[in-house]
Amino acid sequence: MNNNLDSNYCYSFPAVRGIQAGRPFYIATCPLRIIPKIFNFDEDEVPPELRAQRTLNKSRIPEMVRYLLDNPNDYVFSALTASIAVDVEFTEYSGSQNLGVLRVPMDAQILINDGQHRRKAIEEAIKEKPELGQDNIPVLFFVDEGLEKSQQMFADLNKYAVKPSPSLATLYDHRDQASELARKLASETKPFIGLTEMERSSISTLSNKLFTLSSIKQATRALLSKGPKDSYSEDEKKLATEYWYHVYLNMPDWEMAIEKKVSASHLRQEFIHSHGVGLHALGALGQCLLQNNALDWKKELLKLKKVDWRKTNPEWIQRTMLHGKLSKSLSSIQLTTNFLKIAFELPLTKEEKALEQQVKA
C-alpha cells in the first residue's frame, strides 16, 4: 500500500478493510450525491474486448429512477462494486486493525464493475429530488490490476447471479398491486386455496399443486385488462375473486382436486386447464365476457363444462402444444383463448381471425 499518494487532493471514506483471495478490499459508505461525480462508467463506443463492463441498457434506467422517486423513505439499493486504478491509502483508527479512513486521489479513475445501472439511476433521481443525495450507499472497493483482471471480476460477479422466480417475486413484492391481488386469491379463493405453488414458477411432476402464484397473477391481469404498473380498485378485486370462484364452480376436475378425489399431478399430466397457458386463456376469456354487457357472464361460464380439456384434443395439439409440449408463447395463449371464444360463440378480433387462418393453413 502506498502511503504517499501522488495527489494532495483525495476523497476520504470511512471504511472497513478485509482480505479476499489474498488481496485487500475496502467497504465504505458514500453519499448518493457524490456517486455520479466519482464513479465513472465508460459509455464510449469501444469494442467489448477493450471494456470491463457491458454497455449501459438505458431502457432499464427510467423504472429504477421511478422506484427511487416513489419510495424515498422505503427503497433498498445494494452495494456498488468498483475498481480503483491507482494505489490508495488506508489509515487505521487508533486501536483498530481494520477500521479506518480510505483515501483515494481525486484524479484516480474509479470504474464500476457491478452497479452501473444503479449509478445512472441515482444520478437521474437526484436531479428530480436533490434531498436523496443525503442518503448513503455501500461501496465495495478493489484496487485495479488491469483490464484483464477487471473483466474477470465482472464475469465472476455475474456468473452466479440468479433472478428470483416470478412466483417468488410475486410472493415478496408488497408494492405491486397485481402481486397483492394474486396472493389474496391464492390464500382466500377457490380453486387456488391449497393448490398454489407459492415459490416456484414451474411445478414438479409429482407435486400436489395445480397453479403457480405467477400464473394466477398473469391470468388475473388478463382478466382485468391491466398493465404491469396499473392499480386495482376494490370493485376490480372483488370482481376477480368472484370470476375465479365461478370458473371453479364449472370445472369439476378442480373441485375433485380440492376434495382430494383426484391427484393434482394426474390433472396436470392429462389436462391443459391445470397449466399456466390454460389459466391465462381463462382470464382472457373472462375479460371478453365481462366486457359484453349483453351477456350474463356467470351463466355463460356453464359452457366450460362442455369443453374437452384433455391434452389429446386435436384443438389443443395445434394451438397450445409445440413439439408435443405445452407452449407458453403469446401466440399459443392467444390461440388457446381463441378456441374458448369460439366455443362460447364470442366474436374474434381482426388479429385473432388472422391467427385462426394460420391454424387452418
mmCIF file of C-alpha atoms in Angstrom:
data_model
loop_
_atom_site.group_PDB
_atom_site.id
_atom_site.type_symbol
_atom_site.label_atom_id
_atom_site.label_comp_id
_atom_site.label_asym_id
_atom_site.label_seq_id
_atom_site.Cartn_x
_atom_site.Cartn_y
_atom_site.Cartn_z
ATOM 1 C CA MET A 1 0.000 0.000 0.000
ATOM 2 C CA ASN A 2 1.378 3.384 -0.990
ATOM 3 C CA ASN A 3 1.145 5.741 1.953
ATOM 4 C CA ASN A 4 2.491 8.714 -0.037
ATOM 5 C CA LEU A 5 -0.179 9.485 -2.595
ATOM 6 C CA ASP A 6 0.917 11.498 -5.616
ATOM 7 C CA SER A 7 -2.145 13.763 -5.379
ATOM 8 C CA ASN A 8 -2.631 16.093 -2.418
ATOM 9 C CA TYR A 9 -6.376 16.100 -3.036
ATOM 10 C CA CYS A 10 -8.197 12.975 -2.010
ATOM 11 C CA TYR A 11 -11.633 11.557 -1.425
ATOM 12 C CA SER A 12 -11.832 10.235 2.115
ATOM 13 C CA PHE A 13 -14.203 7.425 3.059
ATOM 14 C CA PRO A 14 -14.725 5.805 6.470
ATOM 15 C CA ALA A 15 -14.105 2.175 5.578
ATOM 16 C CA VAL A 16 -13.559 -1.379 6.716
ATOM 17 C CA ARG A 17 -10.625 -3.313 5.269
ATOM 18 C CA GLY A 18 -10.813 -7.006 4.531
ATOM 19 C CA ILE A 19 -8.849 -9.670 2.694
ATOM 20 C CA GLN A 20 -10.212 -11.770 -0.150
ATOM 21 C CA ALA A 21 -8.100 -14.173 -2.209
ATOM 22 C CA GLY A 22 -5.015 -12.647 -0.643
ATOM 23 C CA ARG A 23 -5.847 -9.109 -1.775
ATOM 24 C CA PRO A 24 -7.215 -6.242 0.344
ATOM 25 C CA PHE A 25 -10.627 -4.751 -0.340
ATOM 26 C CA TYR A 26 -12.482 -1.919 1.330
ATOM 27 C CA ILE A 27 -16.130 -1.431 2.258
ATOM 28 C CA ALA A 28 -17.174 2.196 2.517
ATOM 29 C CA THR A 29 -20.370 4.224 2.636
ATOM 30 C CA CYS A 30 -20.758 7.076 0.167
ATOM 31 C CA PRO A 31 -23.375 9.832 -0.009
ATOM 32 C CA LEU A 32 -25.551 9.388 -3.079
ATOM 33 C CA ARG A 33 -24.806 12.950 -4.215
ATOM 34 C CA ILE A 34 -21.153 12.161 -4.919
ATOM 35 C CA ILE A 35 -21.743 8.833 -6.668
ATOM 36 C CA PRO A 36 -22.124 10.384 -10.157
ATOM 37 C CA LYS A 37 -19.078 12.583 -9.596
ATOM 38 C CA ILE A 38 -16.520 9.993 -8.612
ATOM 39 C CA PHE A 39 -17.718 6.757 -10.192
ATOM 40 C CA ASN A 40 -17.151 6.654 -13.909
ATOM 41 C CA PHE A 41 -18.665 4.338 -16.446
ATOM 42 C CA ASP A 42 -17.108 4.134 -19.892
ATOM 43 C CA GLU A 43 -20.033 4.649 -22.241
ATOM 44 C CA ASP A 44 -17.902 5.267 -25.332
ATOM 45 C CA GLU A 45 -18.344 3.037 -28.343
ATOM 46 C CA VAL A 46 -15.348 0.809 -27.798
ATOM 47 C CA PRO A 47 -15.106 -2.899 -28.649
ATOM 48 C CA PRO A 48 -16.256 -5.269 -25.866
ATOM 49 C CA GLU A 49 -12.814 -6.843 -25.635
ATOM 50 C CA LEU A 50 -11.379 -3.471 -24.582
ATOM 51 C CA ARG A 51 -14.023 -2.823 -21.918
ATOM 52 C CA ALA A 52 -14.514 -4.233 -18.434
ATOM 53 C CA GLN A 53 -18.294 -3.744 -18.445
ATOM 54 C CA ARG A 54 -21.365 -4.288 -20.593
ATOM 55 C CA THR A 55 -22.858 -1.272 -22.338
ATOM 56 C CA LEU A 56 -25.483 0.632 -20.401
ATOM 57 C CA ASN A 57 -29.017 -0.553 -21.128
ATOM 58 C CA LYS A 58 -30.752 2.817 -20.976
ATOM 59 C CA SER A 59 -34.228 1.275 -21.133
ATOM 60 C CA ARG A 60 -33.722 -0.051 -17.581
ATOM 61 C CA ILE A 61 -32.999 3.368 -16.079
ATOM 62 C CA PRO A 62 -36.447 5.072 -16.008
ATOM 63 C CA GLU A 63 -38.019 2.274 -13.969
ATOM 64 C CA MET A 64 -35.180 2.372 -11.443
ATOM 65 C CA VAL A 65 -35.408 6.165 -11.218
ATOM 66 C CA ARG A 66 -39.163 5.952 -10.648
ATOM 67 C CA TYR A 67 -38.568 3.355 -7.916
ATOM 68 C CA LEU A 68 -36.290 5.789 -6.062
ATOM 69 C CA LEU A 69 -38.604 8.763 -6.507
ATOM 70 C CA ASP A 70 -41.749 6.869 -5.499
ATOM 71 C CA ASN A 71 -40.175 5.278 -2.414
ATOM 72 C CA PRO A 72 -37.778 7.864 -0.921
ATOM 73 C CA ASN A 73 -38.363 6.523 2.588
ATOM 74 C CA ASP A 74 -38.610 2.854 1.712
ATOM 75 C CA TYR A 75 -36.144 1.880 -1.036
ATOM 76 C CA VAL A 76 -33.206 -0.523 -0.987
ATOM 77 C CA PHE A 77 -30.186 -0.338 -3.298
ATOM 78 C CA SER A 78 -27.482 -2.968 -2.951
ATOM 79 C CA ALA A 79 -23.777 -2.153 -2.844
ATOM 80 C CA LEU A 80 -21.780 -0.944 -5.827
ATOM 81 C CA THR A 81 -18.540 -2.714 -6.685
ATOM 82 C CA ALA A 82 -15.753 -0.532 -8.035
ATOM 83 C CA SER A 83 -12.119 -0.763 -9.126
ATOM 84 C CA ILE A 84 -9.575 1.943 -8.361
ATOM 85 C CA ALA A 85 -6.836 2.257 -10.973
ATOM 86 C CA VAL A 86 -4.153 3.595 -8.571
ATOM 87 C CA ASP A 87 -2.780 2.783 -5.155
ATOM 88 C CA VAL A 88 -4.821 4.012 -2.228
ATOM 89 C CA GLU A 89 -4.055 4.917 1.361
ATOM 90 C CA PHE A 90 -5.783 3.320 4.313
ATOM 91 C CA THR A 91 -5.218 4.906 7.719
ATOM 92 C CA GLU A 92 -6.355 2.780 10.629
ATOM 93 C CA TYR A 93 -8.147 4.282 13.579
ATOM 94 C CA SER A 94 -6.193 4.132 16.795
ATOM 95 C CA GLY A 95 -6.610 0.761 18.431
ATOM 96 C CA SER A 96 -8.464 -0.737 15.485
ATOM 97 C CA GLN A 97 -6.835 -3.065 12.985
ATOM 98 C CA ASN A 98 -9.285 -2.942 10.098
ATOM 99 C CA LEU A 99 -11.378 0.200 10.689
ATOM 100 C CA GLY A 100 -10.106 3.445 9.297
ATOM 101 C CA VAL A 101 -10.184 6.016 6.518
ATOM 102 C CA LEU A 102 -9.674 5.148 2.866
ATOM 103 C CA ARG A 103 -8.123 7.959 0.830
ATOM 104 C CA VAL A 104 -8.379 7.920 -2.942
ATOM 105 C CA PRO A 105 -6.749 10.579 -5.170
ATOM 106 C CA MET A 106 -9.333 12.778 -6.851
ATOM 107 C CA ASP A 107 -7.680 12.244 -10.211
ATOM 108 C CA ALA A 108 -7.895 8.447 -9.881
ATOM 109 C CA GLN A 109 -10.056 6.544 -12.320
ATOM 110 C CA ILE A 110 -12.736 4.667 -10.408
ATOM 111 C CA LEU A 111 -14.733 2.260 -12.558
ATOM 112 C CA ILE A 112 -17.881 0.431 -11.523
ATOM 113 C CA ASN A 113 -17.650 -3.336 -12.012
ATOM 114 C CA ASP A 114 -21.164 -4.006 -10.774
ATOM 115 C CA GLY A 115 -23.957 -1.467 -10.435
ATOM 116 C CA GLN A 116 -23.613 0.904 -13.379
ATOM 117 C CA HIS A 117 -27.395 0.997 -13.854
ATOM 118 C CA ARG A 118 -27.884 1.858 -10.182
ATOM 119 C CA ARG A 119 -25.281 4.612 -10.536
ATOM 120 C CA LYS A 120 -27.087 6.145 -13.520
ATOM 121 C CA ALA A 121 -30.461 5.861 -11.787
ATOM 122 C CA ILE A 122 -29.044 7.631 -8.724
ATOM 123 C CA GLU A 123 -27.746 10.439 -10.933
ATOM 124 C CA GLU A 124 -31.120 10.927 -12.642
ATOM 125 C CA ALA A 125 -33.152 10.630 -9.432
ATOM 126 C CA ILE A 126 -31.094 13.259 -7.608
ATOM 127 C CA LYS A 127 -31.807 15.730 -10.412
ATOM 128 C CA GLU A 128 -35.527 15.460 -9.611
ATOM 129 C CA LYS A 129 -35.256 15.001 -5.845
ATOM 130 C CA PRO A 130 -31.972 16.549 -4.580
ATOM 131 C CA GLU A 131 -32.693 15.559 -0.987
ATOM 132 C CA LEU A 132 -31.958 11.941 -1.939
ATOM 133 C CA GLY A 133 -28.327 12.988 -2.171
ATOM 134 C CA GLN A 134 -28.082 12.937 1.634
ATOM 135 C CA ASP A 135 -28.647 9.173 1.704
ATOM 136 C CA ASN A 136 -25.783 6.682 1.585
ATOM 137 C CA ILE A 137 -24.957 3.565 -0.376
ATOM 138 C CA PRO A 138 -22.327 0.922 0.441
ATOM 139 C CA VAL A 139 -19.434 0.558 -1.984
ATOM 140 C CA LEU A 140 -17.001 -2.330 -2.262
ATOM 141 C CA PHE A 141 -13.606 -1.067 -3.487
ATOM 142 C CA PHE A 142 -10.916 -3.191 -5.133
ATOM 143 C CA VAL A 143 -7.535 -1.895 -6.293
ATOM 144 C CA ASP A 144 -7.478 -2.406 -10.070
ATOM 145 C CA GLU A 145 -4.888 -4.787 -11.506
ATOM 146 C CA GLY A 146 -5.513 -4.077 -15.164
ATOM 147 C CA LEU A 147 -8.129 -4.689 -17.846
ATOM 148 C CA GLU A 148 -7.913 -8.485 -17.765
ATOM 149 C CA LYS A 149 -8.480 -8.587 -14.005
ATOM 150 C CA SER A 150 -11.402 -6.146 -14.259
ATOM 151 C CA GLN A 151 -13.012 -8.222 -16.998
ATOM 152 C CA GLN A 152 -12.628 -11.364 -14.913
ATOM 153 C CA MET A 153 -14.108 -9.561 -11.928
ATOM 154 C CA PHE A 154 -17.170 -8.618 -13.989
ATOM 155 C CA ALA A 155 -17.550 -12.224 -15.181
ATOM 156 C CA ASP A 156 -17.215 -13.597 -11.650
ATOM 157 C CA LEU A 157 -19.702 -11.130 -10.160
ATOM 158 C CA ASN A 158 -22.371 -12.043 -12.720
ATOM 159 C CA LYS A 159 -21.650 -15.744 -13.174
ATOM 160 C CA TYR A 160 -23.745 -16.916 -10.244
ATOM 161 C CA ALA A 161 -26.368 -14.147 -10.172
ATOM 162 C CA VAL A 162 -29.809 -15.758 -10.325
ATOM 163 C CA LYS A 163 -33.054 -13.806 -10.530
ATOM 164 C CA PRO A 164 -35.822 -14.995 -8.225
ATOM 165 C CA SER A 165 -38.602 -16.958 -9.887
ATOM 166 C CA PRO A 166 -41.638 -14.904 -10.959
ATOM 167 C CA SER A 167 -43.705 -16.676 -8.289
ATOM 168 C CA LEU A 168 -41.252 -15.826 -5.507
ATOM 169 C CA ALA A 169 -41.004 -12.238 -6.736
ATOM 170 C CA THR A 170 -44.812 -12.065 -6.667
ATOM 171 C CA LEU A 171 -44.907 -13.520 -3.162
ATOM 172 C CA TYR A 172 -42.457 -10.955 -1.768
ATOM 173 C CA ASP A 173 -43.467 -7.832 -3.735
ATOM 174 C CA HIS A 174 -45.676 -5.744 -1.459
ATOM 175 C CA ARG A 175 -45.655 -2.649 -3.672
ATOM 176 C CA ASP A 176 -47.154 -4.256 -6.769
ATOM 177 C CA GLN A 177 -50.954 -4.394 -6.610
ATOM 178 C CA ALA A 178 -51.151 -7.273 -9.099
ATOM 179 C CA SER A 179 -48.935 -9.331 -6.783
ATOM 180 C CA GLU A 180 -51.038 -8.360 -3.786
ATOM 181 C CA LEU A 181 -54.207 -9.494 -5.546
ATOM 182 C CA ALA A 182 -52.590 -12.775 -6.640
ATOM 183 C CA ARG A 183 -51.576 -13.528 -3.044
ATOM 184 C CA LYS A 184 -55.102 -12.757 -1.846
ATOM 185 C CA LEU A 185 -56.636 -15.057 -4.455
ATOM 186 C CA ALA A 186 -54.178 -17.849 -3.640
ATOM 187 C CA SER A 187 -54.978 -17.742 0.063
ATOM 188 C CA GLU A 188 -58.709 -16.959 0.059
ATOM 189 C CA THR A 189 -60.359 -18.067 -3.191
ATOM 190 C CA LYS A 190 -61.265 -21.461 -4.599
ATOM 191 C CA PRO A 191 -59.804 -23.092 -6.682
ATOM 192 C CA PHE A 192 -56.466 -21.639 -5.602
ATOM 193 C CA ILE A 193 -56.607 -22.327 -1.855
ATOM 194 C CA GLY A 194 -54.161 -25.085 -1.057
ATOM 195 C CA LEU A 195 -53.379 -25.767 -4.717
ATOM 196 C CA THR A 196 -50.957 -22.894 -5.412
ATOM 197 C CA GLU A 197 -47.183 -23.221 -5.693
ATOM 198 C CA MET A 198 -46.057 -20.010 -3.975
ATOM 199 C CA GLU A 199 -42.309 -20.125 -4.589
ATOM 200 C CA ARG A 200 -41.536 -21.781 -7.925
ATOM 201 C CA SER A 201 -42.833 -20.887 -11.360
ATOM 202 C CA SER A 202 -42.789 -24.452 -12.566
ATOM 203 C CA ILE A 203 -44.428 -27.396 -10.843
ATOM 204 C CA SER A 204 -42.731 -30.756 -10.477
ATOM 205 C CA THR A 205 -44.387 -33.859 -11.900
ATOM 206 C CA LEU A 206 -45.411 -35.305 -8.542
ATOM 207 C CA SER A 207 -46.382 -32.006 -6.880
ATOM 208 C CA ASN A 208 -49.778 -31.711 -5.197
ATOM 209 C CA LYS A 209 -50.182 -28.188 -6.601
ATOM 210 C CA LEU A 210 -52.158 -27.160 -9.688
ATOM 211 C CA PHE A 211 -51.289 -23.493 -10.135
ATOM 212 C CA THR A 212 -48.323 -21.191 -9.661
ATOM 213 C CA LEU A 213 -48.629 -17.814 -7.989
ATOM 214 C CA SER A 214 -47.140 -16.116 -11.043
ATOM 215 C CA SER A 215 -49.690 -17.762 -13.379
ATOM 216 C CA ILE A 216 -52.545 -16.518 -11.159
ATOM 217 C CA LYS A 217 -51.077 -13.032 -11.360
ATOM 218 C CA GLN A 218 -50.743 -13.104 -15.162
ATOM 219 C CA ALA A 219 -54.192 -14.635 -15.703
ATOM 220 C CA THR A 220 -55.840 -12.066 -13.447
ATOM 221 C CA ARG A 221 -54.081 -9.233 -15.245
ATOM 222 C CA ALA A 222 -55.539 -10.624 -18.484
ATOM 223 C CA LEU A 223 -58.972 -10.886 -16.866
ATOM 224 C CA LEU A 224 -58.973 -7.237 -15.795
ATOM 225 C CA SER A 225 -57.013 -6.000 -18.831
ATOM 226 C CA LYS A 226 -54.262 -4.499 -16.695
ATOM 227 C CA GLY A 227 -50.703 -3.462 -17.476
ATOM 228 C CA PRO A 228 -47.680 -4.207 -15.260
ATOM 229 C CA LYS A 229 -47.916 -0.926 -13.315
ATOM 230 C CA ASP A 230 -51.686 -0.440 -13.200
ATOM 231 C CA SER A 231 -53.595 -0.110 -9.939
ATOM 232 C CA TYR A 232 -56.681 -2.092 -8.907
ATOM 233 C CA SER A 233 -59.871 -0.741 -7.396
ATOM 234 C CA GLU A 234 -61.707 -2.611 -4.669
ATOM 235 C CA ASP A 235 -64.502 -3.377 -7.122
ATOM 236 C CA GLU A 236 -61.998 -4.915 -9.554
ATOM 237 C CA LYS A 237 -60.516 -7.057 -6.806
ATOM 238 C CA LYS A 238 -63.980 -8.290 -5.842
ATOM 239 C CA LEU A 239 -64.815 -8.968 -9.476
ATOM 240 C CA ALA A 240 -61.638 -11.044 -9.924
ATOM 241 C CA THR A 241 -62.448 -13.061 -6.801
ATOM 242 C CA GLU A 242 -65.993 -13.641 -7.990
ATOM 243 C CA TYR A 243 -64.935 -14.608 -11.513
ATOM 244 C CA TRP A 244 -62.372 -17.210 -10.494
ATOM 245 C CA TYR A 245 -64.776 -18.734 -7.977
ATOM 246 C CA HIS A 246 -67.447 -19.140 -10.667
ATOM 247 C CA VAL A 247 -64.887 -20.634 -13.036
ATOM 248 C CA TYR A 248 -64.112 -23.118 -10.275
ATOM 249 C CA LEU A 249 -67.817 -23.994 -9.939
ATOM 250 C CA ASN A 250 -67.809 -25.048 -13.597
ATOM 251 C CA MET A 251 -64.564 -27.025 -13.533
ATOM 252 C CA PRO A 252 -65.363 -30.402 -11.930
ATOM 253 C CA ASP A 253 -61.724 -31.512 -12.151
ATOM 254 C CA TRP A 254 -60.608 -28.618 -9.955
ATOM 255 C CA GLU A 255 -63.334 -29.401 -7.433
ATOM 256 C CA MET A 256 -62.184 -33.022 -7.261
ATOM 257 C CA ALA A 257 -58.597 -31.860 -6.713
ATOM 258 C CA ILE A 258 -59.624 -29.713 -3.754
ATOM 259 C CA GLU A 259 -61.638 -32.596 -2.317
ATOM 260 C CA LYS A 260 -58.658 -34.929 -2.830
ATOM 261 C CA LYS A 261 -60.674 -37.193 -5.113
ATOM 262 C CA VAL A 262 -58.034 -36.902 -7.843
ATOM 263 C CA SER A 263 -54.356 -36.018 -7.643
ATOM 264 C CA ALA A 264 -53.100 -32.686 -8.914
ATOM 265 C CA SER A 265 -50.269 -34.481 -10.715
ATOM 266 C CA HIS A 266 -52.795 -36.535 -12.692
ATOM 267 C CA LEU A 267 -54.705 -33.441 -13.761
ATOM 268 C CA ARG A 268 -51.536 -31.691 -14.854
ATOM 269 C CA GLN A 269 -50.494 -34.734 -16.829
ATOM 270 C CA GLU A 270 -53.805 -35.079 -18.677
ATOM 271 C CA PHE A 271 -55.407 -31.627 -18.994
ATOM 272 C CA ILE A 272 -54.376 -28.140 -20.099
ATOM 273 C CA HIS A 273 -56.702 -26.333 -17.666
ATOM 274 C CA SER A 274 -54.199 -27.020 -14.894
ATOM 275 C CA HIS A 275 -51.317 -25.207 -16.601
ATOM 276 C CA GLY A 276 -50.417 -21.546 -16.900
ATOM 277 C CA VAL A 277 -51.401 -21.321 -20.556
ATOM 278 C CA GLY A 278 -54.894 -22.652 -19.785
ATOM 279 C CA LEU A 279 -55.351 -20.371 -16.784
ATOM 280 C CA HIS A 280 -54.181 -17.354 -18.808
ATOM 281 C CA ALA A 281 -56.670 -18.217 -21.571
ATOM 282 C CA LEU A 282 -59.456 -18.448 -18.995
ATOM 283 C CA GLY A 283 -58.510 -14.994 -17.754
ATOM 284 C CA ALA A 284 -58.583 -13.597 -21.293
ATOM 285 C CA LEU A 285 -61.931 -15.300 -21.896
ATOM 286 C CA GLY A 286 -63.290 -13.661 -18.764
ATOM 287 C CA GLN A 287 -62.173 -10.253 -19.986
ATOM 288 C CA CYS A 288 -64.303 -10.747 -23.129
ATOM 289 C CA LEU A 289 -67.294 -11.945 -21.126
ATOM 290 C CA LEU A 290 -67.120 -9.064 -18.668
ATOM 291 C CA GLN A 291 -66.896 -6.512 -21.476
ATOM 292 C CA ASN A 292 -70.115 -7.774 -23.085
ATOM 293 C CA ASN A 293 -72.915 -6.199 -21.093
ATOM 294 C CA ALA A 294 -75.490 -8.155 -23.068
ATOM 295 C CA LEU A 295 -74.298 -11.408 -21.522
ATOM 296 C CA ASP A 296 -74.767 -12.885 -18.078
ATOM 297 C CA TRP A 297 -71.162 -13.999 -17.625
ATOM 298 C CA LYS A 298 -71.996 -16.312 -14.731
ATOM 299 C CA LYS A 299 -74.466 -18.262 -16.861
ATOM 300 C CA GLU A 300 -72.069 -18.219 -19.796
ATOM 301 C CA LEU A 301 -69.422 -19.973 -17.683
ATOM 302 C CA LEU A 302 -71.645 -23.056 -17.604
ATOM 303 C CA LYS A 303 -70.276 -23.755 -21.086
ATOM 304 C CA LEU A 304 -66.883 -24.576 -19.527
ATOM 305 C CA LYS A 305 -68.267 -27.978 -18.549
ATOM 306 C CA LYS A 306 -68.621 -28.875 -22.233
ATOM 307 C CA VAL A 307 -65.001 -28.042 -23.146
ATOM 308 C CA ASP A 308 -62.722 -31.013 -23.796
ATOM 309 C CA TRP A 309 -59.650 -30.011 -21.780
ATOM 310 C CA ARG A 310 -57.656 -33.196 -22.476
ATOM 311 C CA LYS A 311 -54.229 -32.638 -23.977
ATOM 312 C CA THR A 312 -55.141 -35.209 -26.652
ATOM 313 C CA ASN A 313 -57.840 -32.877 -28.007
ATOM 314 C CA PRO A 314 -56.648 -32.028 -31.569
ATOM 315 C CA GLU A 315 -57.536 -28.374 -30.995
ATOM 316 C CA TRP A 316 -55.013 -28.090 -28.169
ATOM 317 C CA ILE A 317 -52.396 -30.018 -30.115
ATOM 318 C CA GLN A 318 -52.389 -27.418 -32.878
ATOM 319 C CA ARG A 319 -52.965 -24.397 -30.660
ATOM 320 C CA THR A 320 -51.422 -24.981 -27.259
ATOM 321 C CA MET A 321 -48.746 -27.606 -27.907
ATOM 322 C CA LEU A 322 -45.380 -27.273 -29.606
ATOM 323 C CA HIS A 323 -43.444 -30.430 -30.454
ATOM 324 C CA GLY A 324 -45.613 -32.368 -28.039
ATOM 325 C CA LYS A 325 -45.136 -29.984 -25.109
ATOM 326 C CA LEU A 326 -47.250 -27.144 -23.779
ATOM 327 C CA SER A 327 -46.110 -23.762 -25.047
ATOM 328 C CA LYS A 328 -46.197 -20.532 -23.045
ATOM 329 C CA SER A 329 -45.692 -18.304 -26.096
ATOM 330 C CA LEU A 330 -48.024 -15.372 -26.679
ATOM 331 C CA SER A 331 -49.355 -16.954 -29.861
ATOM 332 C CA SER A 332 -50.158 -20.205 -28.018
ATOM 333 C CA ILE A 333 -52.001 -18.302 -25.293
ATOM 334 C CA GLN A 334 -53.954 -16.347 -27.900
ATOM 335 C CA LEU A 335 -54.831 -19.434 -29.945
ATOM 336 C CA THR A 336 -55.986 -21.208 -26.784
ATOM 337 C CA THR A 337 -58.120 -18.173 -25.937
ATOM 338 C CA ASN A 338 -59.479 -18.151 -29.487
ATOM 339 C CA PHE A 339 -60.764 -21.689 -29.141
ATOM 340 C CA LEU A 340 -62.559 -20.825 -25.908
ATOM 341 C CA LYS A 341 -64.104 -17.740 -27.528
ATOM 342 C CA ILE A 342 -65.278 -19.848 -30.470
ATOM 343 C CA ALA A 343 -66.766 -22.399 -28.068
ATOM 344 C CA PHE A 344 -68.571 -19.555 -26.285
ATOM 345 C CA GLU A 345 -69.704 -18.071 -29.625
ATOM 346 C CA LEU A 346 -67.868 -14.821 -28.931
ATOM 347 C CA PRO A 347 -66.662 -12.683 -31.859
ATOM 348 C CA LEU A 348 -62.967 -12.700 -32.730
ATOM 349 C CA THR A 349 -60.960 -9.556 -33.377
ATOM 350 C CA LYS A 350 -59.239 -8.931 -36.710
ATOM 351 C CA GLU A 351 -55.915 -10.066 -35.247
ATOM 352 C CA GLU A 352 -57.478 -13.190 -33.744
ATOM 353 C CA LYS A 353 -59.063 -14.070 -37.093
ATOM 354 C CA ALA A 354 -55.661 -13.764 -38.757
ATOM 355 C CA LEU A 355 -54.239 -16.239 -36.238
ATOM 356 C CA GLU A 356 -57.102 -18.619 -36.978
ATOM 357 C CA GLN A 357 -56.223 -18.531 -40.646
ATOM 358 C CA GLN A 358 -52.714 -19.683 -39.748
ATOM 359 C CA VAL A 359 -54.148 -22.606 -37.795
ATOM 360 C CA LYS A 360 -56.377 -23.635 -40.685
ATOM 361 C CA ALA A 361 -53.477 -23.340 -43.107
#
